[in-house]
Amino acid sequence: MKKSKHLLISVLILSAILLGACNLPVGENDEDAAATIVAETAAVVFTQAAETAASTLPTATTAPEATATVTNTPFPTSPAATATNTPIPCNRASFVKDVTYADNSEVAAGATFTKTWRIKNNGSCTWTSGYVLLFDSGDQMGAPATSTITAGTVAPGATVDISVDLTSPATPGTYQGKFKLRSPDNIVFGINADGQGPFWVKIVVPSPTPTPTATTPPVHSSGTTDIAASFTANLDDVGDDIWFHAVAVNDNYIEPQNGALLVTWGGASPSKAQCLGAALAATPITLDNALVNQFICYKTDQGRIGKFKVTAFDGSTLSIEYTTWVTP
């Protein structure tokens, strides 16, 4: 680079000398003129060379500082989910609760009962009186094939209590009947999300509980006897117990004998326990036609409890039917 600049300066000096020589004024000394030209040319050349050098020298330039650029890069986002509107079916129900007879309720054999469910209209159509309860499968238990669920309307989202009259089977066991609903246009539907599930009644018919049989107390003696006026009768096997005491016409009595006791009971046949609890006494009982078909409790002279029924009385003869129980 420096060699090129020196060469350029030399060329310029030589060119200036030649140009100056061509323009020398007339009458001047050649040597003086030449010296003057050389001096002027040199001054011009050096001035131009200085200007050229100044204009061509490189200028130091400060390198720009690197500046970090912060770039905000957004996180990738998932594409927004697209909502899908699933249409609600026209006919669909949902089970709310058993109003009566929850699952496995006991119902006596052959008993009539009313099962009631609370069902919600979970569809988009209003239920009218044209909608019916439909027996679907299982144990029918006397349920009708169809029955109306409402006399009015059941709007979507509303509930209705649906009832059906049933009769439990005669045989002990577990029984279950399943039901659905049917629309006026013969669309059969039920519960659950798909609207196809049945709802049901489930009962248990228990085995019958044996009825305890009353124990018949053992009998010491029994039978019938006719007692003539003023005669006595023995109601067990030792000693007389009653006397037909005929005082006069229409004045007759049955009187206990030998420590026996009597009490009028009434028209119903008493049990041994009832006679044991009766107010037995030694008081005579008036004997007339009103006493016929009435029962009398007694205790014999031996302490045995019994009863007799006055089967007939004609004023002269007393007829009785008696039972004397074994008494510890």
Short mmCIF file of C-alpha atoms in Angstrom, two decimals:
data_model
loop_
_atom_site.label_atom_id
_atom_site.label_comp_id
_atom_site.label_asym_id
_atom_site.label_seq_id
_atom_site.Cartn_x
_atom_site.Cartn_y
_atom_site.Cartn_z
CA MET A 1 0.00 0.00 0.00
CA LYS A 2 2.90 2.44 0.93
CA LYS A 3 4.77 1.68 -2.35
CA SER A 4 1.72 2.64 -4.37
CA LYS A 5 1.45 5.98 -2.58
CA HIS A 6 5.15 6.86 -3.18
CA LEU A 7 4.87 5.96 -6.86
CA LEU A 8 1.82 8.16 -7.22
CA ILE A 9 3.63 11.14 -5.63
CA SER A 10 6.64 10.71 -7.96
CA VAL A 11 4.40 10.62 -11.02
CA LEU A 12 2.64 13.78 -9.93
CA ILE A 13 5.94 15.65 -9.39
CA LEU A 14 7.26 14.70 -12.84
CA SER A 15 4.02 15.70 -14.48
CA ALA A 16 4.10 19.08 -12.78
CA ILE A 17 7.66 19.76 -13.93
CA LEU A 18 6.84 18.97 -17.53
CA LEU A 19 3.73 21.14 -17.49
CA GLY A 20 5.65 24.01 -15.95
CA ALA A 21 8.38 23.83 -18.55
CA CYS A 22 5.90 24.20 -21.31
CA ASN A 23 4.60 27.46 -19.82
CA LEU A 24 7.83 29.25 -19.02
CA PRO A 25 7.56 33.04 -19.54
CA VAL A 26 9.67 34.65 -22.24
CA GLY A 27 12.86 36.54 -21.21
CA GLU A 28 13.47 34.76 -17.94
CA ASN A 29 16.62 33.00 -17.10
CA ASP A 30 16.18 29.38 -17.81
CA GLU A 31 17.85 28.26 -14.65
CA ASP A 32 15.89 30.64 -12.45
CA ALA A 33 12.70 29.77 -14.16
CA ALA A 34 13.36 26.12 -13.83
CA ALA A 35 14.14 26.50 -10.16
CA THR A 36 11.00 28.48 -9.59
CA ILE A 37 8.89 25.96 -11.38
CA VAL A 38 10.41 23.12 -9.47
CA ALA A 39 9.80 24.87 -6.18
CA GLU A 40 6.21 25.75 -6.98
CA THR A 41 5.51 22.35 -8.38
CA ALA A 42 7.00 20.64 -5.39
CA ALA A 43 4.88 22.75 -3.06
CA VAL A 44 1.74 21.92 -4.95
CA VAL A 45 2.63 18.26 -5.16
CA PHE A 46 3.43 17.98 -1.46
CA THR A 47 0.24 19.80 -0.58
CA GLN A 48 -1.84 17.48 -2.75
CA ALA A 49 0.05 14.49 -1.49
CA ALA A 50 -0.63 15.52 2.10
CA GLU A 51 -4.30 16.01 1.37
CA THR A 52 -4.45 12.74 -0.48
CA ALA A 53 -2.68 10.93 2.33
CA ALA A 54 -4.97 12.50 4.86
CA SER A 55 -8.02 11.53 2.89
CA THR A 56 -6.85 7.99 2.27
CA LEU A 57 -5.51 7.09 5.72
CA PRO A 58 -7.86 4.55 7.38
CA THR A 59 -9.84 5.79 10.37
CA ALA A 60 -10.03 3.52 13.42
CA THR A 61 -13.62 2.45 13.94
CA THR A 62 -14.89 1.11 17.26
CA ALA A 63 -16.50 -2.23 16.71
CA PRO A 64 -20.15 -2.22 17.82
CA GLU A 65 -20.84 -4.03 21.08
CA ALA A 66 -22.83 -7.16 20.74
CA THR A 67 -26.22 -6.71 22.35
CA ALA A 68 -28.05 -9.75 23.56
CA THR A 69 -31.56 -9.74 22.21
CA VAL A 70 -34.18 -11.40 24.44
CA THR A 71 -36.75 -13.22 22.41
CA ASN A 72 -40.00 -14.30 24.08
CA THR A 73 -40.83 -17.71 22.68
CA PRO A 74 -44.37 -18.80 23.65
CA PHE A 75 -44.89 -22.31 25.00
CA PRO A 76 -46.69 -24.59 22.61
CA THR A 77 -50.37 -24.79 23.45
CA SER A 78 -52.77 -27.66 22.95
CA PRO A 79 -55.46 -27.04 20.42
CA ALA A 80 -58.71 -25.97 22.07
CA ALA A 81 -61.17 -28.81 22.59
CA THR A 82 -64.22 -28.59 20.46
CA ALA A 83 -67.44 -29.03 22.47
CA THR A 84 -69.78 -31.66 21.10
CA ASN A 85 -73.46 -31.30 21.89
CA THR A 86 -74.96 -34.76 22.40
CA PRO A 87 -78.71 -34.59 21.94
CA ILE A 88 -80.83 -35.81 24.89
CA PRO A 89 -83.07 -38.71 23.83
CA CYS A 90 -86.79 -38.09 23.83
CA ASN A 91 -87.68 -41.07 26.04
CA ARG A 92 -85.40 -41.83 28.98
CA ALA A 93 -85.95 -42.31 32.73
CA SER A 94 -83.86 -42.55 35.88
CA PHE A 95 -84.60 -44.34 39.17
CA VAL A 96 -84.89 -42.06 42.23
CA LYS A 97 -85.93 -44.40 45.05
CA ASP A 98 -88.26 -47.16 46.26
CA VAL A 99 -91.20 -45.42 47.92
CA THR A 100 -92.60 -48.74 49.19
CA TYR A 101 -91.18 -52.26 49.52
CA ALA A 102 -87.44 -51.82 49.14
CA ASP A 103 -85.50 -54.78 47.76
CA ASN A 104 -85.82 -57.98 49.82
CA SER A 105 -88.81 -56.76 51.82
CA GLU A 106 -90.73 -59.63 53.41
CA VAL A 107 -94.30 -60.16 52.25
CA ALA A 108 -96.46 -62.96 53.61
CA ALA A 109 -97.46 -65.69 51.18
CA GLY A 110 -100.53 -64.79 49.14
CA ALA A 111 -100.69 -61.22 50.46
CA THR A 112 -101.69 -58.28 48.27
CA PHE A 113 -99.42 -55.23 48.30
CA THR A 114 -98.74 -52.07 46.31
CA LYS A 115 -95.26 -51.38 44.98
CA THR A 116 -94.36 -47.73 44.31
CA TRP A 117 -91.24 -46.32 42.61
CA ARG A 118 -90.20 -42.68 42.26
CA ILE A 119 -89.02 -42.21 38.67
CA LYS A 120 -87.53 -39.10 37.03
CA ASN A 121 -88.20 -38.01 33.45
CA ASN A 122 -84.59 -37.88 32.24
CA GLY A 123 -85.43 -37.38 28.57
CA SER A 124 -86.44 -34.40 26.47
CA CYS A 125 -90.11 -35.29 25.90
CA THR A 126 -93.00 -34.67 28.32
CA TRP A 127 -94.76 -37.79 29.59
CA THR A 128 -98.51 -37.76 29.20
CA SER A 129 -101.36 -40.08 30.13
CA GLY A 130 -100.46 -42.07 27.02
CA TYR A 131 -97.28 -43.34 28.70
CA VAL A 132 -97.70 -46.67 30.51
CA LEU A 133 -95.91 -48.95 32.96
CA LEU A 134 -95.00 -52.15 31.14
CA PHE A 135 -94.28 -55.53 32.75
CA ASP A 136 -90.97 -56.58 31.21
CA SER A 137 -89.74 -59.88 32.68
CA GLY A 138 -89.34 -61.98 35.80
CA ASP A 139 -92.08 -62.76 38.32
CA GLN A 140 -95.28 -60.95 37.35
CA MET A 141 -97.03 -61.49 40.71
CA GLY A 142 -100.41 -60.52 39.32
CA ALA A 143 -99.21 -57.26 37.74
CA PRO A 144 -101.19 -56.10 34.70
CA ALA A 145 -99.42 -56.13 31.35
CA THR A 146 -99.65 -52.32 31.24
CA SER A 147 -100.99 -49.58 33.49
CA THR A 148 -101.11 -45.77 33.23
CA ILE A 149 -98.31 -43.94 35.04
CA THR A 150 -99.99 -40.53 35.28
CA ALA A 151 -103.29 -38.83 34.61
CA GLY A 152 -101.52 -35.54 33.87
CA THR A 153 -98.06 -34.73 32.53
CA VAL A 154 -94.47 -35.19 33.70
CA ALA A 155 -92.11 -32.60 32.24
CA PRO A 156 -88.42 -33.32 31.57
CA GLY A 157 -86.55 -33.18 34.87
CA ALA A 158 -89.70 -33.81 36.95
CA THR A 159 -90.49 -36.96 38.98
CA VAL A 160 -93.56 -39.14 39.31
CA ASP A 161 -94.54 -41.92 41.74
CA ILE A 162 -95.54 -45.01 39.77
CA SER A 163 -97.53 -47.74 41.56
CA VAL A 164 -98.70 -51.24 40.72
CA ASP A 165 -100.85 -53.66 42.73
CA LEU A 166 -99.32 -57.11 43.21
CA THR A 167 -99.95 -60.40 45.01
CA SER A 168 -97.09 -62.33 46.57
CA PRO A 169 -96.65 -65.99 45.55
CA ALA A 170 -97.92 -68.73 47.83
CA THR A 171 -94.57 -70.54 47.99
CA PRO A 172 -91.70 -69.26 50.17
CA GLY A 173 -88.78 -67.81 48.20
CA THR A 174 -87.33 -64.66 46.60
CA TYR A 175 -89.26 -63.11 43.72
CA GLN A 176 -88.34 -60.28 41.33
CA GLY A 177 -90.42 -58.62 38.63
CA LYS A 178 -88.89 -56.14 36.15
CA PHE A 179 -90.71 -53.21 34.56
CA LYS A 180 -90.12 -50.56 31.87
CA LEU A 181 -92.09 -47.70 30.35
CA ARG A 182 -93.70 -47.36 26.94
CA SER A 183 -94.53 -44.18 25.01
CA PRO A 184 -97.75 -43.59 23.05
CA ASP A 185 -95.86 -44.42 19.84
CA ASN A 186 -94.83 -47.82 21.28
CA ILE A 187 -91.24 -46.91 22.13
CA VAL A 188 -90.17 -49.09 25.08
CA PHE A 189 -87.58 -47.47 27.31
CA GLY A 190 -86.21 -47.58 30.84
CA ILE A 191 -83.55 -46.17 33.12
CA ASN A 192 -79.74 -45.72 33.01
CA ALA A 193 -77.69 -43.60 30.60
CA ASP A 194 -78.83 -45.60 27.58
CA GLY A 195 -82.46 -45.47 28.70
CA GLN A 196 -82.82 -49.24 28.37
CA GLY A 197 -82.45 -50.60 31.92
CA PRO A 198 -85.46 -52.00 33.83
CA PHE A 199 -86.51 -51.09 37.37
CA TRP A 200 -87.95 -53.82 39.58
CA VAL A 201 -89.76 -55.08 42.64
CA LYS A 202 -87.96 -57.72 44.72
CA ILE A 203 -89.61 -59.40 47.71
CA VAL A 204 -89.02 -62.37 49.96
CA VAL A 205 -91.89 -64.67 50.90
CA PRO A 206 -90.82 -66.21 54.24
CA SER A 207 -91.55 -69.71 55.38
CA PRO A 208 -94.62 -69.75 57.62
CA THR A 209 -93.95 -69.59 61.33
CA PRO A 210 -95.42 -72.62 63.05
CA THR A 211 -98.32 -71.63 65.24
CA PRO A 212 -97.84 -73.04 68.69
CA THR A 213 -100.54 -75.56 69.43
CA ALA A 214 -102.30 -75.11 72.71
CA THR A 215 -101.51 -77.99 74.96
CA THR A 216 -104.66 -79.81 75.93
CA PRO A 217 -104.57 -80.39 79.65
CA PRO A 218 -104.98 -84.01 80.62
CA VAL A 219 -108.48 -84.96 81.71
CA HIS A 220 -109.12 -86.85 84.93
CA SER A 221 -112.74 -87.69 84.13
CA SER A 222 -115.52 -86.52 81.81
CA GLY A 223 -118.98 -87.48 80.64
CA THR A 224 -122.67 -86.70 81.01
CA THR A 225 -125.00 -87.32 83.89
CA ASP A 226 -128.62 -86.73 84.88
CA ILE A 227 -129.27 -85.62 88.44
CA ALA A 228 -132.75 -86.02 89.86
CA ALA A 229 -134.12 -83.49 92.32
CA SER A 230 -132.55 -83.78 95.77
CA PHE A 231 -129.78 -86.06 94.44
CA THR A 232 -126.00 -85.48 94.25
CA ALA A 233 -123.29 -86.09 91.65
CA ASN A 234 -119.61 -86.96 91.93
CA LEU A 235 -117.47 -85.14 89.31
CA ASP A 236 -114.27 -87.04 90.02
CA ASP A 237 -113.88 -90.38 91.75
CA VAL A 238 -114.21 -89.66 95.47
CA GLY A 239 -117.10 -87.98 97.31
CA ASP A 240 -120.05 -85.98 96.06
CA ASP A 241 -119.39 -82.54 94.61
CA ILE A 242 -122.79 -81.00 93.73
CA TRP A 243 -126.36 -81.34 94.97
CA PHE A 244 -129.62 -80.66 93.10
CA HIS A 245 -131.39 -78.93 95.97
CA ALA A 246 -135.11 -78.77 95.17
CA VAL A 247 -136.64 -76.51 97.80
CA ALA A 248 -140.01 -76.08 96.12
CA VAL A 249 -141.52 -75.74 92.69
CA ASN A 250 -139.54 -73.01 90.90
CA ASP A 251 -137.13 -72.80 93.81
CA ASN A 252 -134.16 -74.96 92.93
CA TYR A 253 -130.38 -74.68 93.43
CA ILE A 254 -127.10 -76.33 92.57
CA GLU A 255 -125.12 -76.41 95.77
CA PRO A 256 -121.44 -77.42 96.22
CA GLN A 257 -120.74 -80.31 98.59
CA ASN A 258 -117.85 -81.46 100.77
CA GLY A 259 -115.75 -78.34 100.23
CA ALA A 260 -116.32 -78.13 96.50
CA LEU A 261 -116.60 -74.65 94.93
CA LEU A 262 -118.71 -73.28 92.00
CA VAL A 263 -119.12 -70.15 89.82
CA THR A 264 -121.25 -69.41 86.79
CA TRP A 265 -119.01 -68.69 83.75
CA GLY A 266 -121.36 -67.95 80.84
CA GLY A 267 -122.21 -69.24 77.39
CA ALA A 268 -118.62 -69.72 76.13
CA SER A 269 -116.69 -72.83 77.08
CA PRO A 270 -113.91 -71.89 79.55
CA SER A 271 -110.39 -73.33 79.55
CA LYS A 272 -108.71 -74.93 82.53
CA ALA A 273 -106.66 -71.77 83.07
CA GLN A 274 -109.79 -69.64 83.01
CA CYS A 275 -111.53 -71.81 85.57
CA LEU A 276 -108.41 -71.76 87.74
CA GLY A 277 -108.58 -67.96 87.70
CA ALA A 278 -112.34 -67.74 88.24
CA ALA A 279 -113.87 -66.52 91.51
CA LEU A 280 -114.92 -69.94 92.76
CA ALA A 281 -117.13 -69.93 95.87
CA ALA A 282 -119.26 -72.15 98.11
CA THR A 283 -122.36 -70.14 97.23
CA PRO A 284 -125.35 -72.09 95.71
CA ILE A 285 -126.31 -71.25 92.09
CA THR A 286 -129.99 -70.66 91.26
CA LEU A 287 -131.26 -73.37 88.92
CA ASP A 288 -133.84 -72.42 86.30
CA ASN A 289 -134.29 -72.53 82.54
CA ALA A 290 -132.01 -69.50 82.12
CA LEU A 291 -129.10 -71.70 83.18
CA VAL A 292 -129.55 -74.10 80.25
CA ASN A 293 -126.53 -73.99 77.84
CA GLN A 294 -124.47 -72.06 80.37
CA PHE A 295 -121.09 -73.20 81.69
CA ILE A 296 -120.13 -73.47 85.36
CA CYS A 297 -116.53 -73.75 86.60
CA TYR A 298 -115.89 -75.86 89.66
CA LYS A 299 -113.34 -77.31 92.03
CA THR A 300 -114.11 -80.80 93.34
CA ASP A 301 -113.82 -81.89 96.92
CA GLN A 302 -110.44 -83.35 95.87
CA GLY A 303 -109.22 -79.97 94.58
CA ARG A 304 -109.52 -80.80 90.89
CA ILE A 305 -110.56 -78.05 88.48
CA GLY A 306 -113.37 -78.68 85.99
CA LYS A 307 -116.34 -77.31 84.07
CA PHE A 308 -119.84 -78.50 83.28
CA LYS A 309 -122.54 -77.33 80.91
CA VAL A 310 -126.24 -77.43 81.85
CA THR A 311 -127.69 -79.23 78.83
CA ALA A 312 -131.28 -79.58 80.10
CA PHE A 313 -133.57 -78.82 83.05
CA ASP A 314 -137.27 -79.70 83.34
CA GLY A 315 -137.89 -78.92 87.00
CA SER A 316 -137.27 -82.44 88.17
CA THR A 317 -134.11 -83.52 86.38
CA LEU A 318 -130.84 -81.66 85.80
CA SER A 319 -128.71 -82.87 82.87
CA ILE A 320 -125.03 -81.85 82.63
CA GLU A 321 -121.93 -82.52 80.49
CA TYR A 322 -118.72 -82.23 82.52
CA THR A 323 -114.93 -82.34 82.28
CA THR A 324 -112.62 -82.65 85.29
CA TRP A 325 -108.95 -81.95 84.54
CA VAL A 326 -105.97 -83.50 86.18
CA THR A 327 -104.79 -80.98 88.72
CA PRO A 328 -101.40 -81.28 90.39
#
